[in-house]
Short mmCIF file of C-alpha atoms in Angstrom, two decimals:
data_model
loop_
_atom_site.label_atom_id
_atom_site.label_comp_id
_atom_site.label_asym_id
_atom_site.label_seq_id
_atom_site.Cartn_x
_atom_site.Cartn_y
_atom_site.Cartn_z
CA UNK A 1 57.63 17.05 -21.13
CA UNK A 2 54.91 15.83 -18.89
CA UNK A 3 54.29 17.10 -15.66
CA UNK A 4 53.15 15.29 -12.68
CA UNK A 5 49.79 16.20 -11.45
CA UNK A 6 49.50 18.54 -8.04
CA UNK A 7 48.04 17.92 -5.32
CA UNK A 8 45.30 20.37 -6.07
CA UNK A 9 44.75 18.38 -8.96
CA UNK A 10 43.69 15.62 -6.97
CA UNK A 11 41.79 17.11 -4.39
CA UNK A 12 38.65 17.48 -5.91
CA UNK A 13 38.71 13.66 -7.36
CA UNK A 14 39.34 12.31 -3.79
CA UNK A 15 37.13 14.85 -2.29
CA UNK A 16 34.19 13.82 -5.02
CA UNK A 17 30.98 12.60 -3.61
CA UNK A 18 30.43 8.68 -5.20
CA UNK A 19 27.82 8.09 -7.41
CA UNK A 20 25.67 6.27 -4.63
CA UNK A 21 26.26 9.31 -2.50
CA UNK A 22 25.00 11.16 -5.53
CA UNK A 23 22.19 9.57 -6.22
CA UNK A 24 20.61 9.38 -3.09
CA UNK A 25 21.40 12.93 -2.81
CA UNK A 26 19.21 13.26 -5.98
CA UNK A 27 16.90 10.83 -4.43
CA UNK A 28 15.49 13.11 -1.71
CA UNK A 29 15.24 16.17 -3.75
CA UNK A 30 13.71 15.12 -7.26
CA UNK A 31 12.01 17.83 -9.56
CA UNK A 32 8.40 18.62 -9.43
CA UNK A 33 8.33 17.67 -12.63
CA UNK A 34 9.01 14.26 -11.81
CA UNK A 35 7.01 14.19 -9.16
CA UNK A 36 4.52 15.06 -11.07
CA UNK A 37 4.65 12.81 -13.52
CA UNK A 38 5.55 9.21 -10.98
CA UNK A 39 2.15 10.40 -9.20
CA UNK A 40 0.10 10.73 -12.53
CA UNK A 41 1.79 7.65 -14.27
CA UNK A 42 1.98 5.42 -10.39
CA UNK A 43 -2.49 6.04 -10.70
CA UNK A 44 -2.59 5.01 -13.96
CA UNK A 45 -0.90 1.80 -13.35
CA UNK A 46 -2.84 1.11 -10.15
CA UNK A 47 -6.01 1.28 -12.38
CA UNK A 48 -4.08 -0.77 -14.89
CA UNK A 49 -3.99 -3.52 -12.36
CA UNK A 50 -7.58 -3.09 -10.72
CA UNK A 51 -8.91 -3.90 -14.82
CA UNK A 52 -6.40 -6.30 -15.41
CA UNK A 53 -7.23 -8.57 -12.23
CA UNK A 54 -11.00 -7.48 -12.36
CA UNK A 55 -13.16 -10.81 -12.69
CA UNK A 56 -15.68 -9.04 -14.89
CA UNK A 57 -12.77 -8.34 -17.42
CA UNK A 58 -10.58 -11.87 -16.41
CA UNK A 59 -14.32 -13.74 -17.59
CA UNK A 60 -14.84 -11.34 -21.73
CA UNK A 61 -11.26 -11.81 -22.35
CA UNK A 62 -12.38 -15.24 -22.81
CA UNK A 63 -14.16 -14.28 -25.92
CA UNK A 64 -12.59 -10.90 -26.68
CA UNK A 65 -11.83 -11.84 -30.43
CA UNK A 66 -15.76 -12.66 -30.55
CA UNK A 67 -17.12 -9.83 -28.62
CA UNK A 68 -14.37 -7.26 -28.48
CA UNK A 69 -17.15 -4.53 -27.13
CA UNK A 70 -17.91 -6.95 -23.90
CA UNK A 71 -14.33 -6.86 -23.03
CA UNK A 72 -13.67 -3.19 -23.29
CA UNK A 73 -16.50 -2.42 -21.46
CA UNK A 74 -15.87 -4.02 -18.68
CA UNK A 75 -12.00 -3.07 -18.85
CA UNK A 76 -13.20 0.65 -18.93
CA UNK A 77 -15.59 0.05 -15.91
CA UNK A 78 -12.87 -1.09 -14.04
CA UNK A 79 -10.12 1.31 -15.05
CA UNK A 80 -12.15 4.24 -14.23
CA UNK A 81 -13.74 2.58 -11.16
CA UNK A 82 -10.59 2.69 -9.44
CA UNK A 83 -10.34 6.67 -9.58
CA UNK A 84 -14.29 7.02 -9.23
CA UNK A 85 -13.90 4.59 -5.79
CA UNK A 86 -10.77 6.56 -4.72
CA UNK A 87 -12.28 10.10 -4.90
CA UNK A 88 -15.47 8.48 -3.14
CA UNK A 89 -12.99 7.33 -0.71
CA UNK A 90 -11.09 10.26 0.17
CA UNK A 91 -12.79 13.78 -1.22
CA UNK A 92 -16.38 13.34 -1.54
CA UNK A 93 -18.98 10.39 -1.80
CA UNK A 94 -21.94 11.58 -3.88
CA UNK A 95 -23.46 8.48 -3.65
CA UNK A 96 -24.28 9.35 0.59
CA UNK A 97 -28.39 10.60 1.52
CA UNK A 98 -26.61 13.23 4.05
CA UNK A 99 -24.41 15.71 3.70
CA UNK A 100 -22.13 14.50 7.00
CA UNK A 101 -22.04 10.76 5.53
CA UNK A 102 -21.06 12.88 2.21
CA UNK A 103 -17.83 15.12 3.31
CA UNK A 104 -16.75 12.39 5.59
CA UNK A 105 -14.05 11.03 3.33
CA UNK A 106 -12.12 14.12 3.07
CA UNK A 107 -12.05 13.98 7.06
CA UNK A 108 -10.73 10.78 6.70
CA UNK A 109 -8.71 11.72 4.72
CA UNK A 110 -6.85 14.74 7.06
CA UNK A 111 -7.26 11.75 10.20
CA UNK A 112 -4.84 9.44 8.18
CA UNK A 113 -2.73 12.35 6.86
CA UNK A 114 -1.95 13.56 10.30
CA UNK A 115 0.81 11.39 11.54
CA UNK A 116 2.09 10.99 8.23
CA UNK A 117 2.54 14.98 7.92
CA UNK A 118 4.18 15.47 11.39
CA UNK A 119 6.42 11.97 10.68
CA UNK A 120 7.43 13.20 7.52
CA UNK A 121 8.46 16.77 8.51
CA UNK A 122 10.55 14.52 10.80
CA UNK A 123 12.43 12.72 7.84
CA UNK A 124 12.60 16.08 6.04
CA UNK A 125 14.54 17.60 9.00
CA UNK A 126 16.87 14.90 8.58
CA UNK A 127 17.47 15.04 5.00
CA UNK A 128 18.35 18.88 4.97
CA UNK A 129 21.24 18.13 7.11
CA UNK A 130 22.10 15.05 4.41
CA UNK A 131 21.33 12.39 7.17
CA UNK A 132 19.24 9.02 7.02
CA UNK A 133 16.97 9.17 10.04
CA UNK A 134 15.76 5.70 9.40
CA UNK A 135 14.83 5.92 12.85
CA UNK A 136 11.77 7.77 13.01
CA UNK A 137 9.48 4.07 13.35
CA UNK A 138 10.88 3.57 16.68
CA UNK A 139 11.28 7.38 17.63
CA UNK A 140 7.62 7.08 16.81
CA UNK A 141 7.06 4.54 19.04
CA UNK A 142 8.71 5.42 22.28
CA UNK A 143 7.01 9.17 22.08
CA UNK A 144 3.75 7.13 21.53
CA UNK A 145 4.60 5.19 24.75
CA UNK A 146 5.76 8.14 27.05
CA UNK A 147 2.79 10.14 25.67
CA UNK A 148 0.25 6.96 26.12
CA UNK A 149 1.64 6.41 29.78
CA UNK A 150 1.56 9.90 31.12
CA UNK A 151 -2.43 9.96 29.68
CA UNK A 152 -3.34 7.09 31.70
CA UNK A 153 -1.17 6.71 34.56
CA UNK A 154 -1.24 10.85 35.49
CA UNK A 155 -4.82 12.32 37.18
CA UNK A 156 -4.50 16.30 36.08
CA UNK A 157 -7.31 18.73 34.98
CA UNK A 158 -8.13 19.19 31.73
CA UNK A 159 -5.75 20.92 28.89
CA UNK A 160 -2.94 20.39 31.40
CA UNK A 161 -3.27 16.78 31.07
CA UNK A 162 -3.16 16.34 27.60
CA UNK A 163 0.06 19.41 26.90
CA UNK A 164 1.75 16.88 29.18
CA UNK A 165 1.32 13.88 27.64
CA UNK A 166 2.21 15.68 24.24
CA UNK A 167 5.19 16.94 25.63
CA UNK A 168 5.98 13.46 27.15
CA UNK A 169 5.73 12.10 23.79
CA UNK A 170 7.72 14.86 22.40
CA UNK A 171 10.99 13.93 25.27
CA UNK A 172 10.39 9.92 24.35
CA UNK A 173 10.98 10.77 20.32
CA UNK A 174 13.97 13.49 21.27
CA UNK A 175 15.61 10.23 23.20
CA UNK A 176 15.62 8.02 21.13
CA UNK A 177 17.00 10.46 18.25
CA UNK A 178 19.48 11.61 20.51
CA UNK A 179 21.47 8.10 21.03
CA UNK A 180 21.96 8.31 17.00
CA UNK A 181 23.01 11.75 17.08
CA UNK A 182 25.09 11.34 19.89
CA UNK A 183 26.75 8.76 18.36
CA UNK A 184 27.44 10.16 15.06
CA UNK A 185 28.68 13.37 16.65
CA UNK A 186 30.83 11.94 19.34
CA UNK A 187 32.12 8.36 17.17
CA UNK A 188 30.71 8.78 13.78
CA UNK A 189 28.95 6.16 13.39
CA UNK A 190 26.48 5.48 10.22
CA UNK A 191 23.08 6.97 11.32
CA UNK A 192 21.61 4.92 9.23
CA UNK A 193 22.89 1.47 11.01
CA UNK A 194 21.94 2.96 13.92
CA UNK A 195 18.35 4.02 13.75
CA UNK A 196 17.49 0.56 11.61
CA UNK A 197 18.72 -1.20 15.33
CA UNK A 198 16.99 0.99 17.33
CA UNK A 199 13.70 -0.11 15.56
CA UNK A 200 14.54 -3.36 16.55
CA UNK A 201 14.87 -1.98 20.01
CA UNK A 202 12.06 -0.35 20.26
CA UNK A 203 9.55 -3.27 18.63
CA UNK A 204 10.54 -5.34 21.37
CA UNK A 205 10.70 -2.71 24.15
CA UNK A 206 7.28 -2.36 23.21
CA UNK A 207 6.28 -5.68 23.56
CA UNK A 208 8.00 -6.09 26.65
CA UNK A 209 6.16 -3.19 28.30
CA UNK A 210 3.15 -4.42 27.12
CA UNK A 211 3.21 -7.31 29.39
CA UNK A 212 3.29 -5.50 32.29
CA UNK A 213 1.11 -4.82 34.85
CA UNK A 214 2.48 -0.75 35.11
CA UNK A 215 0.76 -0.43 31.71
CA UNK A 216 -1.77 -2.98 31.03
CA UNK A 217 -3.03 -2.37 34.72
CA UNK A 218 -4.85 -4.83 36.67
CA UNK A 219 -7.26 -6.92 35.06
CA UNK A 220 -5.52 -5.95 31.50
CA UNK A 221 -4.28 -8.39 28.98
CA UNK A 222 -1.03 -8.40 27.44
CA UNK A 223 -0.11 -6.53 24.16
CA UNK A 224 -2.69 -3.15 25.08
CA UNK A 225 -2.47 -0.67 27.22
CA UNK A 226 -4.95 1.06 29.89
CA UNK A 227 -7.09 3.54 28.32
CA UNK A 228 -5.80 7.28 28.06
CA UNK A 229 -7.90 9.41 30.19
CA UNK A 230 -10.31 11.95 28.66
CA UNK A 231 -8.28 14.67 30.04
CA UNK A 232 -5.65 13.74 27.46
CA UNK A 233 -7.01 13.08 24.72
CA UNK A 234 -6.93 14.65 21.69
CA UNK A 235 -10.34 16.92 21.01
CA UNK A 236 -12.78 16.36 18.54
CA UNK A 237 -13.12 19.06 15.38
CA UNK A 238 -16.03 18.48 14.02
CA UNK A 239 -18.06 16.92 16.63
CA UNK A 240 -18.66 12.82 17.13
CA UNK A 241 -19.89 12.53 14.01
CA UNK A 242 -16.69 12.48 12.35
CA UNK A 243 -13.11 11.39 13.48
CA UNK A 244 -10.70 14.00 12.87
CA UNK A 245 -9.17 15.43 16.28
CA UNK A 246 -6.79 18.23 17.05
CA UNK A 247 -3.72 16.31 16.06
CA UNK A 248 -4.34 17.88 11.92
CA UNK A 249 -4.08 21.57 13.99
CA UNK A 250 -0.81 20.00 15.53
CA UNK A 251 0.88 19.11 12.37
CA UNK A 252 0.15 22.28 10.60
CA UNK A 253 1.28 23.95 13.74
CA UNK A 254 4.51 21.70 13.52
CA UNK A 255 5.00 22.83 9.68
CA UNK A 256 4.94 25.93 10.17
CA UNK A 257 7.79 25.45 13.06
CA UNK A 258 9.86 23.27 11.05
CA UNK A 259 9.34 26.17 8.17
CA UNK A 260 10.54 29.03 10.50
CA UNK A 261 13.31 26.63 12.25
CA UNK A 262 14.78 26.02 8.96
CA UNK A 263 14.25 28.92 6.81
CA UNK A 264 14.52 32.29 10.01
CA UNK A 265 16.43 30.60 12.46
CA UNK A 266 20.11 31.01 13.02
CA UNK A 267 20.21 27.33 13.96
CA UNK A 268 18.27 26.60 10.55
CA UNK A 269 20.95 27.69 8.72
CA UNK A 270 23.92 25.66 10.45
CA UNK A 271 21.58 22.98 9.81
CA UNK A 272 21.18 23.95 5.80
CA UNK A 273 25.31 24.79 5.45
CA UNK A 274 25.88 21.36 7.90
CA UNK A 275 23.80 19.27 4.79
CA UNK A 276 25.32 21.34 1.67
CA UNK A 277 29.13 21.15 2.80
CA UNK A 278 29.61 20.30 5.75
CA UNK A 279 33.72 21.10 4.97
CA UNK A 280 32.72 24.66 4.00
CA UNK A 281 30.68 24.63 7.51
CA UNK A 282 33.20 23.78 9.56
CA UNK A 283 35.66 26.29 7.75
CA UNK A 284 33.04 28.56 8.37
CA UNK A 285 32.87 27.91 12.17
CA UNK A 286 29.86 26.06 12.76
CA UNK A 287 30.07 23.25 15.21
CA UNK A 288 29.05 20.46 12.41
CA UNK A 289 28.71 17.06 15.06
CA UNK A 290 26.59 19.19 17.35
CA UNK A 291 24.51 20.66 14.53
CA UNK A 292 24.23 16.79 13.24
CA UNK A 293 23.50 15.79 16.79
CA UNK A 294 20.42 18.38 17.90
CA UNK A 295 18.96 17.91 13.87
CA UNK A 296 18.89 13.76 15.25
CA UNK A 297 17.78 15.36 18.00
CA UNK A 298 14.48 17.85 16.57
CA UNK A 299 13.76 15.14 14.32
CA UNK A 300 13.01 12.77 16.88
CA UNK A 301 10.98 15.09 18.41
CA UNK A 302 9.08 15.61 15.88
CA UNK A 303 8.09 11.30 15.18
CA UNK A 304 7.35 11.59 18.66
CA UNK A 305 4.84 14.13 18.48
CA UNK A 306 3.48 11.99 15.49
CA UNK A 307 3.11 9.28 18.25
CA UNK A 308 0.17 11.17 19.54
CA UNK A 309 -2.40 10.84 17.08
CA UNK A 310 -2.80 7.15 17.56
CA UNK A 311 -2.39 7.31 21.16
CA UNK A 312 -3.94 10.33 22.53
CA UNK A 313 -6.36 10.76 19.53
CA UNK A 314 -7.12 7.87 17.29
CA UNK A 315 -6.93 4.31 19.21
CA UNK A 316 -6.47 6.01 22.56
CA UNK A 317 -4.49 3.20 23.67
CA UNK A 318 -0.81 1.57 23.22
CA UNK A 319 -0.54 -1.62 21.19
CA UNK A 320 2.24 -3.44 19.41
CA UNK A 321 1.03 -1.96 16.48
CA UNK A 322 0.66 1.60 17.64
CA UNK A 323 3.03 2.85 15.13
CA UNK A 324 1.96 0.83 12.27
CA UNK A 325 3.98 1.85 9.29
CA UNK A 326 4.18 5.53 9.28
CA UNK A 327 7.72 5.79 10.01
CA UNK A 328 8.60 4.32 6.72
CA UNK A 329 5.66 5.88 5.03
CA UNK A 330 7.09 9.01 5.97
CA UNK A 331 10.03 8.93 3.68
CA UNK A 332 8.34 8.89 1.01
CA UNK A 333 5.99 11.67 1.85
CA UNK A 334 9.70 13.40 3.10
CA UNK A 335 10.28 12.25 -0.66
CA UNK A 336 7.40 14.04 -2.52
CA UNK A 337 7.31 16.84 -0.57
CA UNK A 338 10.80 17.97 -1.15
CA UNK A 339 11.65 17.97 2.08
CA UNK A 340 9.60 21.68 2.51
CA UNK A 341 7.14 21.72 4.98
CA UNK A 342 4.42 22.93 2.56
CA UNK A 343 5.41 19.42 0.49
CA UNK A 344 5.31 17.70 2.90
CA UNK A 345 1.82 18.40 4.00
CA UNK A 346 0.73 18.27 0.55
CA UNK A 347 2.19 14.43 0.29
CA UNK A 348 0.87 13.63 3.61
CA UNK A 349 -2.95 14.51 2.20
CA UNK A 350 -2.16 12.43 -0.83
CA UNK A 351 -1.06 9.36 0.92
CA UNK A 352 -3.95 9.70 3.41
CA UNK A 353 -6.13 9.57 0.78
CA UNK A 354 -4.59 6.73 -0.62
CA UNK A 355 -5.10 5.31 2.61
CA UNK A 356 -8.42 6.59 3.09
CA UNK A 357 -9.91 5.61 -0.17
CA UNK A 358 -8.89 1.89 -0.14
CA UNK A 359 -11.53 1.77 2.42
CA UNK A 360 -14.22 2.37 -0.33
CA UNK A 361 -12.48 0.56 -2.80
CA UNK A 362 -12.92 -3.04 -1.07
CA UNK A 363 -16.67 -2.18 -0.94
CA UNK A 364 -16.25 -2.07 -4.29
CA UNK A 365 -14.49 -5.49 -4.52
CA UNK A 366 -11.03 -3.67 -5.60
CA UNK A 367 -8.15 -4.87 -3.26
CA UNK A 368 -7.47 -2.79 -0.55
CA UNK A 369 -3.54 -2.99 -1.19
CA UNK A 370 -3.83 -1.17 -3.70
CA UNK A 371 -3.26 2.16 -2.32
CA UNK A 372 0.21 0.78 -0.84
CA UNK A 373 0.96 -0.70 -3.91
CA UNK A 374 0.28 2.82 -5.61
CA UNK A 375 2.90 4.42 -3.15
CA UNK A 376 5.53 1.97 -3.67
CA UNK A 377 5.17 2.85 -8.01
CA UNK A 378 5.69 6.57 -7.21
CA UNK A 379 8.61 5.48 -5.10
CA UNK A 380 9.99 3.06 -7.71
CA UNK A 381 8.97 6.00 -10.65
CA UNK A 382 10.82 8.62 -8.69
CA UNK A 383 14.21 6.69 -8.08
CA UNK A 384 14.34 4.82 -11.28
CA UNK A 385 13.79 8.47 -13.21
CA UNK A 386 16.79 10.53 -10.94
CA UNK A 387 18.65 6.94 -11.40
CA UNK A 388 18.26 7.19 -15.61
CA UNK A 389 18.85 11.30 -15.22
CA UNK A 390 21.89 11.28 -12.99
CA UNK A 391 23.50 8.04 -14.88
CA UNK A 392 22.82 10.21 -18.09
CA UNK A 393 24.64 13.04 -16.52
CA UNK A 394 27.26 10.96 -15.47
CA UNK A 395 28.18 10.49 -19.36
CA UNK A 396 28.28 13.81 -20.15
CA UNK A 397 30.52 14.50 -17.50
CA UNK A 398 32.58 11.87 -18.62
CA UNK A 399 32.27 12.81 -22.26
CA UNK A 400 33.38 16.36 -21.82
CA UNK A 401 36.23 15.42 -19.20
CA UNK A 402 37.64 13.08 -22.01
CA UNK A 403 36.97 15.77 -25.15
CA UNK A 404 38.96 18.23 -22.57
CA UNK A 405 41.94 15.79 -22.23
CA UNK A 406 42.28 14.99 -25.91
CA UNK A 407 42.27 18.68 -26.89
CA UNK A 408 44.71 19.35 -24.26
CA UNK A 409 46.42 16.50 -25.29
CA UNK A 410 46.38 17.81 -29.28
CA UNK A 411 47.75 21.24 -27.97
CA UNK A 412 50.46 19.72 -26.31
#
């Protein structure tokens, strides 16, 4: 005689995460392996379409079957032209009389990795604690503008000037992550809905701002801000010869918080048990919406400290376009880095390199896109590998669940 099935017996197939909760689950924490391999195989393709759409190569295909040798050696010049322009671009350029024009690039190369670092230890926050901060474009953006408007509007002595305007950008990114996390502690709402629409906000915040007189100040013109004041701005490293300011100490400084927060501190570890279970958490006595809330919180913070190295160190100035794209940039360097602050400065270097390199690639009449393009193949590699892995696991799941039943079944 059959017996009905318990209520324990059910538990863990209501309880069970679904496979989209699964996946992006797998999503932010992928193998190095896999890594690994979507960065090696995402460069190869990017070469693959520098030769394909090279004019040189477009022109011998013409007459490949009459002069194969023509059309390979072009194809070859191209393919390995795009790794020759990109280490140019972002290590070292040989082909440079001086030795400052020479190690340039890999300054660059730290410049355009800066924000990216300190934005993506932002996302990687969020993702321990198994949130979305899809936010961290416009937490990005209001730290950028309390930072910017503190470093022009304030008249204070050097060093004290510019740890104000940090910490004013700092307060403008812990704002704006704290109406998410306030919401999804006190109503639950989707984090993810919410940050997407506060983008929104801020965008046009920012524009709005930007039309008035408090920030363009007299004789200004809409959509830039007044200058930041010497006094807060970011300091040089290496001199005026090269462009890298204080802002690449700042984000190591910031990974090696984030590293302590998460891995020594008691908080770190509500934050860790909040993301794993957050039913075992609570059972455990941790306070999971507040947790959720300050993590919105920190990680906000933390994009708005990546607003000041555009405004305080780079541009020295608020625009519309102060941000640019390294909120969403920084999931994927969140991505590739593991979500460990020692990944995540690693992926930061990469994609500012990527960045940094394009520069010397449309000198050499290779399309500067093609660095973003690059990105979005590791990010396509990456989820369409733990997609294939996880369905595959999936199956065997399935497979074993069903030889269990039909044995039990057999017994019976």
């Amino acid at each position: 005689m059959s017996t009905a099935p318990t209520l324990a017996d059910k538990a863990p197939e209501k309880d069970a995460p679904s496979w989209v909760t699964r996946f992006l689950r797998s999503f932010m924490n992928p193998s190095v392996g896999t890594i690994a391999g979507a960065i090696a195989l995402a460069l190869v393709i990017g070469a693959l379409i520098v030769a394909i759409f090279d004019p040189e190569v477009q022109r011998t295909v013409g007459y490949l079957f009459a002069r194969p040798s023509d059309f390979f050696a072009a194809f070859g010049s191209a393919f390995g032209g795009f790794f020759t322009s990109l280490f140019r671009g972002a290590v070292f350029d040989w082909t440079q009389s001086s030795a400052t024009a020479a190690i340039k690039p890999i300054t660059d190369t730290m410049l355009r990795a800066t924000p990216l670092i300190i934005a993506g230890l932002a996302i990687a926050v969020s993702f321990t604690a198994g949130l979305f901060n899809i936010g961290v474009q416009g937490q990005l953006m209001m730290g950028a503008v309390l930072g910017g408007f503190l470093g022009f509007y304030l008249n204070l002595p050097y060093g004290l000037h510019l740890l104000v305007a940090i910490l004013g950008a700092i307060v403008g990114g812990a704002i704006w992550g704290f109406i998410p996390g306030f919401l999804k502690a006190k109503l639950g709402a989707n984090e993810v809905i919410v940050t997407i629409m506060l983008n929104s906000v801020a965008v046009y915040l920012l524009q709005y701002i930007l039309t008035t007189q408090l920030f363009t100040g007299p004789g200004g013109y809409p959509g830039k801000s007044q200058k930041v004041a010497e006094t807060a701005q970011l300091p040089l490293l290496l001199g005026s010869g090269f462009r890298l300011h204080a802002g690449f100490l700042l984000a190591l400084v910031a990974a090696v918080l984030v590293w302590w927060i998460l891995k020594r501190s008691t908080f770190g570890f509500e934050l860790r048990a909040a993301g794993a279970n957050p039913a075992a958490a609570r059972t455990a006595g941790i306070n999971v919406p507040r947790t959720l809330m300050l993590t919105l919180v920190l990680s906000g913070a933390l994009a708005g400290l990546a607003g000041t190295a555009p405004v305080l160190g780079t541009e020295k100035f608020i625009s519309g376009d102060v941000a640019a794209s390294y909120g969403f940039d920084a999931i994927t360097v969140a991505l590739l880095g593991k979500s460990s602050p020692l990944g995540v400065v690693l992926a930061g270097l990469l994609f500012g390199g990527l960045n940094a390199g394009s520069a010397i690639m449309q000198s050499s009449n290779i399309p500067v896109d093609i660095g973003q393009i690059t990105q979005a193949v590791i990010v396509l590699l990456i989820a369409a590998s733990e997609a294939i892995r996880l369905r595959r696991a999936q199956k065997a799941a399935n497979a074993s669940s069903a030889s269990a039943v039909k044995k039990e079944g057999a017994g019976a």
